Short mmCIF file of N, CA and C in Angstrom, two decimals:
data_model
loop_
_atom_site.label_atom_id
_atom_site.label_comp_id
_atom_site.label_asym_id
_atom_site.label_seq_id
_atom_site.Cartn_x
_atom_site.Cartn_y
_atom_site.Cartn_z
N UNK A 1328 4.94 -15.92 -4.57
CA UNK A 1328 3.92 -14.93 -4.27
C UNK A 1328 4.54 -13.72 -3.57
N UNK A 1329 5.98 -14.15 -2.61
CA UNK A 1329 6.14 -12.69 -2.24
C UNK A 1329 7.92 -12.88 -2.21
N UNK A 1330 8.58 -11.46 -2.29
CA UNK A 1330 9.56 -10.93 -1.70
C UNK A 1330 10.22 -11.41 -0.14
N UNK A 1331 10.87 -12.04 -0.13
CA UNK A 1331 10.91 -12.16 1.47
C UNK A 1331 12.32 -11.12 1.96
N UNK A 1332 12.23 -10.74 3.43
CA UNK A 1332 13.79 -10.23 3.55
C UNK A 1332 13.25 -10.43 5.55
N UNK A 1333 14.63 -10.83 5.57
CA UNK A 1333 13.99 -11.16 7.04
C UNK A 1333 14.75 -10.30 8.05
N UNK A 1334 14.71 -9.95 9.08
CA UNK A 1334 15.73 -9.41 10.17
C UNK A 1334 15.18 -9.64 11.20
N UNK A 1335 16.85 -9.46 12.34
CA UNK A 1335 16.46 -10.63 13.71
C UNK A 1335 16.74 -9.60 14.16
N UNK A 1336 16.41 -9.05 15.85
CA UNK A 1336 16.91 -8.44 16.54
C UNK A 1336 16.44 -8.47 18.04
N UNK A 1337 16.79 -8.79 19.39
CA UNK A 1337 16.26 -8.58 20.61
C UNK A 1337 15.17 -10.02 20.59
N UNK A 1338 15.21 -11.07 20.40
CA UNK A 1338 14.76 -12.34 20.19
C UNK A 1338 13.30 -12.10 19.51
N UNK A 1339 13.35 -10.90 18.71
CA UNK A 1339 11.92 -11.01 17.85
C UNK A 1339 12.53 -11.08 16.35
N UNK A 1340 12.03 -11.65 15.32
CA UNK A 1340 11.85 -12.14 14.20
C UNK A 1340 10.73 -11.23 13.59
N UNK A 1341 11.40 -10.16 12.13
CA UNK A 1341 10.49 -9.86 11.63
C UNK A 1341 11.11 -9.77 10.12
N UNK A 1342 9.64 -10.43 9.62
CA UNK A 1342 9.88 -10.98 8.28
C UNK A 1342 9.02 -10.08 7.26
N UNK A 1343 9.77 -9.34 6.62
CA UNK A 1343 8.79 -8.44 5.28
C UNK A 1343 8.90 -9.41 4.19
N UNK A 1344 7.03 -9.63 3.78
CA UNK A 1344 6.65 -9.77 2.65
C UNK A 1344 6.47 -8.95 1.43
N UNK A 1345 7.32 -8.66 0.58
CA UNK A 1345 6.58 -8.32 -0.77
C UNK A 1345 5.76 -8.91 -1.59
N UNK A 1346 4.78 -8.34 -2.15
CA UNK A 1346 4.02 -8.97 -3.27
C UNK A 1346 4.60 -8.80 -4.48
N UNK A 1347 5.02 -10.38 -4.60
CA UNK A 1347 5.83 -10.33 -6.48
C UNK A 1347 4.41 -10.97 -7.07
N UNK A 1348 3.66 -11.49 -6.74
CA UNK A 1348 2.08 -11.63 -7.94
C UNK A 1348 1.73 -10.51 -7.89
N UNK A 1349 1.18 -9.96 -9.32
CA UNK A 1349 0.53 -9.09 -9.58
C UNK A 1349 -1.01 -9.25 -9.01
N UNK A 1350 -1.97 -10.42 -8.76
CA UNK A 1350 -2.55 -10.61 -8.52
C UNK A 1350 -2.48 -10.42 -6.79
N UNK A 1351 -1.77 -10.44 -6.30
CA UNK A 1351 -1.94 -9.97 -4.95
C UNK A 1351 -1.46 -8.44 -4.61
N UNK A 1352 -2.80 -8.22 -3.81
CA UNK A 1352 -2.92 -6.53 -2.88
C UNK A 1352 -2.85 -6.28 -2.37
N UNK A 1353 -2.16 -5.45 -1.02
CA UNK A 1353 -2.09 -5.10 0.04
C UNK A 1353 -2.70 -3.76 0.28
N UNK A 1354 -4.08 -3.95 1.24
CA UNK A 1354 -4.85 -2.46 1.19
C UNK A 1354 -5.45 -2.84 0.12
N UNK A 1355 -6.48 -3.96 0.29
CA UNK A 1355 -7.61 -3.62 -1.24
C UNK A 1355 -8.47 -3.66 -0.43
N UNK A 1356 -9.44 -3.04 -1.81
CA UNK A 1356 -10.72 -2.89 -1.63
C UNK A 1356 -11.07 -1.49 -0.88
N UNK A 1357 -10.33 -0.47 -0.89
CA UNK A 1357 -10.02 0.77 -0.18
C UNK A 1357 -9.95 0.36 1.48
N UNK A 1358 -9.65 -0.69 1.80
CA UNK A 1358 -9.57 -0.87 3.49
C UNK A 1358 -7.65 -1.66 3.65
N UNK A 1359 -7.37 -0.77 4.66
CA UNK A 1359 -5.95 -1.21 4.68
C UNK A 1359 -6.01 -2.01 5.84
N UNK A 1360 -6.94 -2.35 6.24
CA UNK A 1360 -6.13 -4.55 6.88
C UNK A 1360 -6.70 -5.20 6.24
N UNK A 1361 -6.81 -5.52 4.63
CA UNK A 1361 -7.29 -6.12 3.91
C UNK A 1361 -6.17 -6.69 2.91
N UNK A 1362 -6.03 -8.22 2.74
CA UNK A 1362 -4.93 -8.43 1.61
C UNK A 1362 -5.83 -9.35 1.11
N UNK A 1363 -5.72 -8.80 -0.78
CA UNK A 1363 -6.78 -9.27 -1.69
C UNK A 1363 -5.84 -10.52 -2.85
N UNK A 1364 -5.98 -11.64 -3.15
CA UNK A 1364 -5.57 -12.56 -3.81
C UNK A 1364 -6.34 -12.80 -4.78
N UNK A 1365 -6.36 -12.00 -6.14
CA UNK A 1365 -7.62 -13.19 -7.01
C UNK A 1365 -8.59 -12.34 -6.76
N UNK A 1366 -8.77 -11.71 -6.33
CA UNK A 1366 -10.14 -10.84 -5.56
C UNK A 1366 -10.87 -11.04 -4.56
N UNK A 1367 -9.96 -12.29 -3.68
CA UNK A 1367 -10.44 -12.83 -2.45
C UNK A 1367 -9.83 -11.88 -1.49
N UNK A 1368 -10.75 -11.39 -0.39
CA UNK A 1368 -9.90 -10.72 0.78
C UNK A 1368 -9.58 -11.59 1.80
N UNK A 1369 -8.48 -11.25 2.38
CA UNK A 1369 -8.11 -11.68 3.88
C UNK A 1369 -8.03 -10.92 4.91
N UNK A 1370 -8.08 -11.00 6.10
CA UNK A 1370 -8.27 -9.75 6.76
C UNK A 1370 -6.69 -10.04 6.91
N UNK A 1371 -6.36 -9.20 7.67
CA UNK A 1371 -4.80 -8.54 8.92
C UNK A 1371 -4.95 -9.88 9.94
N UNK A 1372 -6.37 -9.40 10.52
CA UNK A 1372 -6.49 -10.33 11.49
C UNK A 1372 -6.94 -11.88 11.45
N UNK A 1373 -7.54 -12.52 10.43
CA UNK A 1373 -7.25 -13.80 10.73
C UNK A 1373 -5.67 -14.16 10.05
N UNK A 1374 -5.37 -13.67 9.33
CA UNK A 1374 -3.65 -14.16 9.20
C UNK A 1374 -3.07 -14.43 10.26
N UNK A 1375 -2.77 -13.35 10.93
CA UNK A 1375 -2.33 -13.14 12.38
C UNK A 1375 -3.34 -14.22 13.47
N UNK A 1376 -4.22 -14.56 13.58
CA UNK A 1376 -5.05 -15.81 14.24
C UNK A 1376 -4.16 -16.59 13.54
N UNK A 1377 -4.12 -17.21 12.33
CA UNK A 1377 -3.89 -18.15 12.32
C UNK A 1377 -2.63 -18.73 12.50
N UNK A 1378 -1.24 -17.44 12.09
CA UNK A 1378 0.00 -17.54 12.53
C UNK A 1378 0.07 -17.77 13.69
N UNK A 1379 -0.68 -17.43 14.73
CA UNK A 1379 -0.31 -17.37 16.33
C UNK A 1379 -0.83 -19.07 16.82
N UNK A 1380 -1.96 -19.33 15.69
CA UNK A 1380 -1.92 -20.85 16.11
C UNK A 1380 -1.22 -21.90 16.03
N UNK A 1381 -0.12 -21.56 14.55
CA UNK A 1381 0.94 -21.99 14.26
C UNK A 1381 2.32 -21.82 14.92
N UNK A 1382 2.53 -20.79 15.19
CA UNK A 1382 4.06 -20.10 15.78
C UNK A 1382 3.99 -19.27 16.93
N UNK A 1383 2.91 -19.28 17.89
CA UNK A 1383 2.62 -18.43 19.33
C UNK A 1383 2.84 -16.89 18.59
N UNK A 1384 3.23 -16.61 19.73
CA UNK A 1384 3.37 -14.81 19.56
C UNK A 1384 3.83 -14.05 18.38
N UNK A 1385 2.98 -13.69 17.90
CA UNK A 1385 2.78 -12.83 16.34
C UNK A 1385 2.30 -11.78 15.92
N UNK A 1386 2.69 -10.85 15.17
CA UNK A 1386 1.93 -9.62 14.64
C UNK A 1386 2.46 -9.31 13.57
N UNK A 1387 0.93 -9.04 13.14
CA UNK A 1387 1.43 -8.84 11.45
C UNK A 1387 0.76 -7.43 11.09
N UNK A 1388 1.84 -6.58 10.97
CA UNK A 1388 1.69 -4.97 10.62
C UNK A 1388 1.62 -5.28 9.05
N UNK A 1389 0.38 -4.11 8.13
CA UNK A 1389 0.17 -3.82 6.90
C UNK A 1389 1.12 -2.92 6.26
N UNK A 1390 2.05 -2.56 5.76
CA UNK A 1390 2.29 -1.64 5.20
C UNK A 1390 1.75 -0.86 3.65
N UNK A 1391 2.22 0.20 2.92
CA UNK A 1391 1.37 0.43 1.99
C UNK A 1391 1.69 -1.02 0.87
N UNK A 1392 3.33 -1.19 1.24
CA UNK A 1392 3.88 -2.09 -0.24
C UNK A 1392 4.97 -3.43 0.73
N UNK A 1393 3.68 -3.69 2.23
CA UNK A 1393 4.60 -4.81 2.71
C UNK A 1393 3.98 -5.34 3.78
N UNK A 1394 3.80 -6.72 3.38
CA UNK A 1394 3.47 -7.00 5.12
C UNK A 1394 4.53 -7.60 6.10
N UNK A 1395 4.43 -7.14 7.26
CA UNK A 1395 5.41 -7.64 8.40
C UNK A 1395 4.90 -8.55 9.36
N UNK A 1396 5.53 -9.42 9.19
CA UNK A 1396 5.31 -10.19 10.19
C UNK A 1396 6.18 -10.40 11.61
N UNK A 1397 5.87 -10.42 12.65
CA UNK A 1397 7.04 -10.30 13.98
C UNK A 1397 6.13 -11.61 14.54
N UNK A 1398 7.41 -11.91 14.88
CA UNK A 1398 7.09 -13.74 15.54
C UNK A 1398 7.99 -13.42 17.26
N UNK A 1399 7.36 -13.53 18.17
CA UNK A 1399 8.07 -13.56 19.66
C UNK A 1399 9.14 -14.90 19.65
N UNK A 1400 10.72 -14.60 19.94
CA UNK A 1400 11.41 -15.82 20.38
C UNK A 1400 11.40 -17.19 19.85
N UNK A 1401 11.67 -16.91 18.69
CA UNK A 1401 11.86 -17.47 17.33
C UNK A 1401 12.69 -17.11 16.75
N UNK A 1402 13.81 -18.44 16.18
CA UNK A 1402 14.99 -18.04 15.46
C UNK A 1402 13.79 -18.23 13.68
N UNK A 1403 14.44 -16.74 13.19
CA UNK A 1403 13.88 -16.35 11.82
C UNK A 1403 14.67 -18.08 10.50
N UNK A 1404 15.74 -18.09 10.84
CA UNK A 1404 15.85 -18.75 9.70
C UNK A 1404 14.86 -20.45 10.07
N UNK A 1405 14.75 -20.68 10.59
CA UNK A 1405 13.69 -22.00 11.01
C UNK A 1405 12.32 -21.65 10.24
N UNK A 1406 11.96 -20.61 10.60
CA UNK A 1406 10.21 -20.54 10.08
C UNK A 1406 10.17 -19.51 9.41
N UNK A 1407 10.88 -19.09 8.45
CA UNK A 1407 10.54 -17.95 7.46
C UNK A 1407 9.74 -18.46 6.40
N UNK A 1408 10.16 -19.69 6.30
CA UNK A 1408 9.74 -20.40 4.66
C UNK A 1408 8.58 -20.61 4.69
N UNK A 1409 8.32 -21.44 6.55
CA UNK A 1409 6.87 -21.74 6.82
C UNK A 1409 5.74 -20.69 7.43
N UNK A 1410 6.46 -19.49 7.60
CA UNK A 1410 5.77 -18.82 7.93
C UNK A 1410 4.60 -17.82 6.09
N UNK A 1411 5.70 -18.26 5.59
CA UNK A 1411 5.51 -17.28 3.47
C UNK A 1411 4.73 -18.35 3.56
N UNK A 1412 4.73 -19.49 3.83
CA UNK A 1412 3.89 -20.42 2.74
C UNK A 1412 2.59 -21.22 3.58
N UNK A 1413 2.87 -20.62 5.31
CA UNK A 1413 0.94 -20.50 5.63
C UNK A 1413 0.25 -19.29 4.95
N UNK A 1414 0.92 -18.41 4.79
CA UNK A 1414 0.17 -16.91 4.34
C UNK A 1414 -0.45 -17.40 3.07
N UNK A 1415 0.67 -17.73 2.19
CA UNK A 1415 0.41 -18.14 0.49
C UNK A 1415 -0.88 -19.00 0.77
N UNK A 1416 -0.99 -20.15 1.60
CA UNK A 1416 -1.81 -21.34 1.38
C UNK A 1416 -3.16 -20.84 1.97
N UNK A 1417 -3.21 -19.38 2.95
CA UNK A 1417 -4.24 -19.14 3.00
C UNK A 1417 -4.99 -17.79 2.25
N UNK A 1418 -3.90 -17.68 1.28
CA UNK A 1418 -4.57 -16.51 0.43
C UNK A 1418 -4.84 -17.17 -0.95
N UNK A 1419 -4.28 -18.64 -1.55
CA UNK A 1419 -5.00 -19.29 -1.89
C UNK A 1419 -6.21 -20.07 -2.23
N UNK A 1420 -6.23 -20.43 -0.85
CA UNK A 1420 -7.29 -21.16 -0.58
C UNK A 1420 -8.61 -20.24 -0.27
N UNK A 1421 -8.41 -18.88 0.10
CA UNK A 1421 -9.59 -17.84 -0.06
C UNK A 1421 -10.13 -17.34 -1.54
N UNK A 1422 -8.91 -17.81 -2.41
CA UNK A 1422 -9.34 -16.91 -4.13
C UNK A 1422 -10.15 -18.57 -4.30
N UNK A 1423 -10.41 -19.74 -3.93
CA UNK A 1423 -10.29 -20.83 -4.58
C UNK A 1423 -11.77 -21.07 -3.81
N UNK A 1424 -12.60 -20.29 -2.72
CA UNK A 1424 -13.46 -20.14 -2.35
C UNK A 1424 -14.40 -19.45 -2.89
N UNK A 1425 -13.37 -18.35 -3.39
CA UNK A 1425 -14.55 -17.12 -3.96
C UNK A 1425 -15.04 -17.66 -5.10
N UNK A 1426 -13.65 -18.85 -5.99
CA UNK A 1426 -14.24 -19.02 -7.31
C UNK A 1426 -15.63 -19.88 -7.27
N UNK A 1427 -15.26 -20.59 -6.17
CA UNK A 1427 -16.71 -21.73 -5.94
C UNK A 1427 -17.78 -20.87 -5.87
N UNK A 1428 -18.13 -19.83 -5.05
CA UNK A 1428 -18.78 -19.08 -4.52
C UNK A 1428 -19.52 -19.06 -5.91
N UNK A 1429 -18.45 -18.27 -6.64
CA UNK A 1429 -19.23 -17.38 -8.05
C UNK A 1429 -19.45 -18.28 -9.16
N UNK A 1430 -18.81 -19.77 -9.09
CA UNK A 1430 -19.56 -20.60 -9.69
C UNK A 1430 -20.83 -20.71 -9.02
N UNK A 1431 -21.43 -21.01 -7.97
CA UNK A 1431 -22.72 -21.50 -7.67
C UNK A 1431 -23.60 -20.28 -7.49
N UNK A 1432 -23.44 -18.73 -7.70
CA UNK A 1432 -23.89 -17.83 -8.28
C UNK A 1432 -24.75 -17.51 -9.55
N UNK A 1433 -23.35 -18.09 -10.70
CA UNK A 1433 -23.85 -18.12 -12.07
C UNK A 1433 -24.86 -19.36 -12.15
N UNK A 1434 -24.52 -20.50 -11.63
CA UNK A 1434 -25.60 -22.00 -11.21
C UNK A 1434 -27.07 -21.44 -11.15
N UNK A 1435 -27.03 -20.70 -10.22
CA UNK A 1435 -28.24 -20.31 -9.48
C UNK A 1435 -29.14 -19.14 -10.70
N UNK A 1436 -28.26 -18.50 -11.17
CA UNK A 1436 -28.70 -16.98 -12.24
C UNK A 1436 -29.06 -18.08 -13.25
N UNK A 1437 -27.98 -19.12 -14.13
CA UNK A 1437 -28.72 -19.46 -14.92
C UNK A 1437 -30.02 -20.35 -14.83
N UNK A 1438 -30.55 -21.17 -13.73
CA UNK A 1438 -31.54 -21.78 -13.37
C UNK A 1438 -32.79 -20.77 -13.91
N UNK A 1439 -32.06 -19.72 -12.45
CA UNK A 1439 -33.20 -18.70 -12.75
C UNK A 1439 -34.13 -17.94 -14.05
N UNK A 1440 -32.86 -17.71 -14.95
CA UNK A 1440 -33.22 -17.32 -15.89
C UNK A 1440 -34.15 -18.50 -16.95
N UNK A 1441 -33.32 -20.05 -16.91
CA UNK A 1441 -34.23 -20.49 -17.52
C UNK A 1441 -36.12 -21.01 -16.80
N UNK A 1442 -36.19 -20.87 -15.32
CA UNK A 1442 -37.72 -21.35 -14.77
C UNK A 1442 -38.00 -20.25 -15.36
N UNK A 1443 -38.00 -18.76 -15.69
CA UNK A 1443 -38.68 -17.25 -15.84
C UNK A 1443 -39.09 -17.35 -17.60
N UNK A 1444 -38.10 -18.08 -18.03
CA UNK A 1444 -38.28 -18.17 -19.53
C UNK A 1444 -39.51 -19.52 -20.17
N UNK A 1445 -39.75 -20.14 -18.76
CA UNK A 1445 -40.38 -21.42 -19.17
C UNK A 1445 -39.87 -22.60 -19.23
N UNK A 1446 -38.45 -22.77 -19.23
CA UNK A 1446 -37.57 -23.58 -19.43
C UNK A 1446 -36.97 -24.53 -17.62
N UNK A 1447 -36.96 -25.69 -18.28
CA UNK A 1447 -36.99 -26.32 -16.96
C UNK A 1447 -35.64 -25.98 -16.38
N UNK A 1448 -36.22 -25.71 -15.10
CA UNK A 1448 -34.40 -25.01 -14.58
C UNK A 1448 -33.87 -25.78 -13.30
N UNK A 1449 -34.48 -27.19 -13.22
CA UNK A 1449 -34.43 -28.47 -12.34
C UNK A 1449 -34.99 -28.04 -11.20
#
């Protein structure tokens, strides 16, 4: 899902993500702390919640074509991998919400359409 390139300096850890899926956005939906998967958004800020619950002290800056992540006093090569693949698992698991979502959408439209037509719509 992304580009990684990492650099250490002054005991902070900061790790740029690229987006190699085409399916993932950085800055969608015209709002830039928004990263879109699938057409699911994530904010800036629960990423960053949830990294900090994982790895303490964290910030994750948007760029136009990158996200950064800075981890406080943390050696980078230990948690780079795990740091790409909480992001991945929660920009996943948001496109895999929306799909439910818009399944029980269409559920609901087609019911509707068949009680309006006469048709039993349970």
């Amino acid at each position: 899902m992304f580009d990684v390139r990492v650099k250490s300096e002054n005991g902070i850890c900061k790790i740029k993500l690229y987006p190699s899926n085409p399916e993932l956005e950085i800055g969608g939906y015209g709002r830039d702390d928004i990263i879109v998967f699938k057409g699911a958004p994530v904010s800036a800020a629960a990423l960053q919640r949830m990294l900090e619950s994982k790895f303490g002290g964290t910030l994750i800056v948007l760029h136009k074509n990158s996200l950064e992540v800075e981890l406080q006093k943390l050696d980078c090569k230990l948690v780079v991998d795990d740091v790409a693949k909480a992001i991945e698992e929660m920009m996943e698991n948001a496109a895999k919400d929306l799909e439910v979502i818009e399944d029980v959408i269409k559920d609901t439209l087609q019911k509707y359409i068949r009680r309006t037509r006469g048709e039993n719509g349970d």
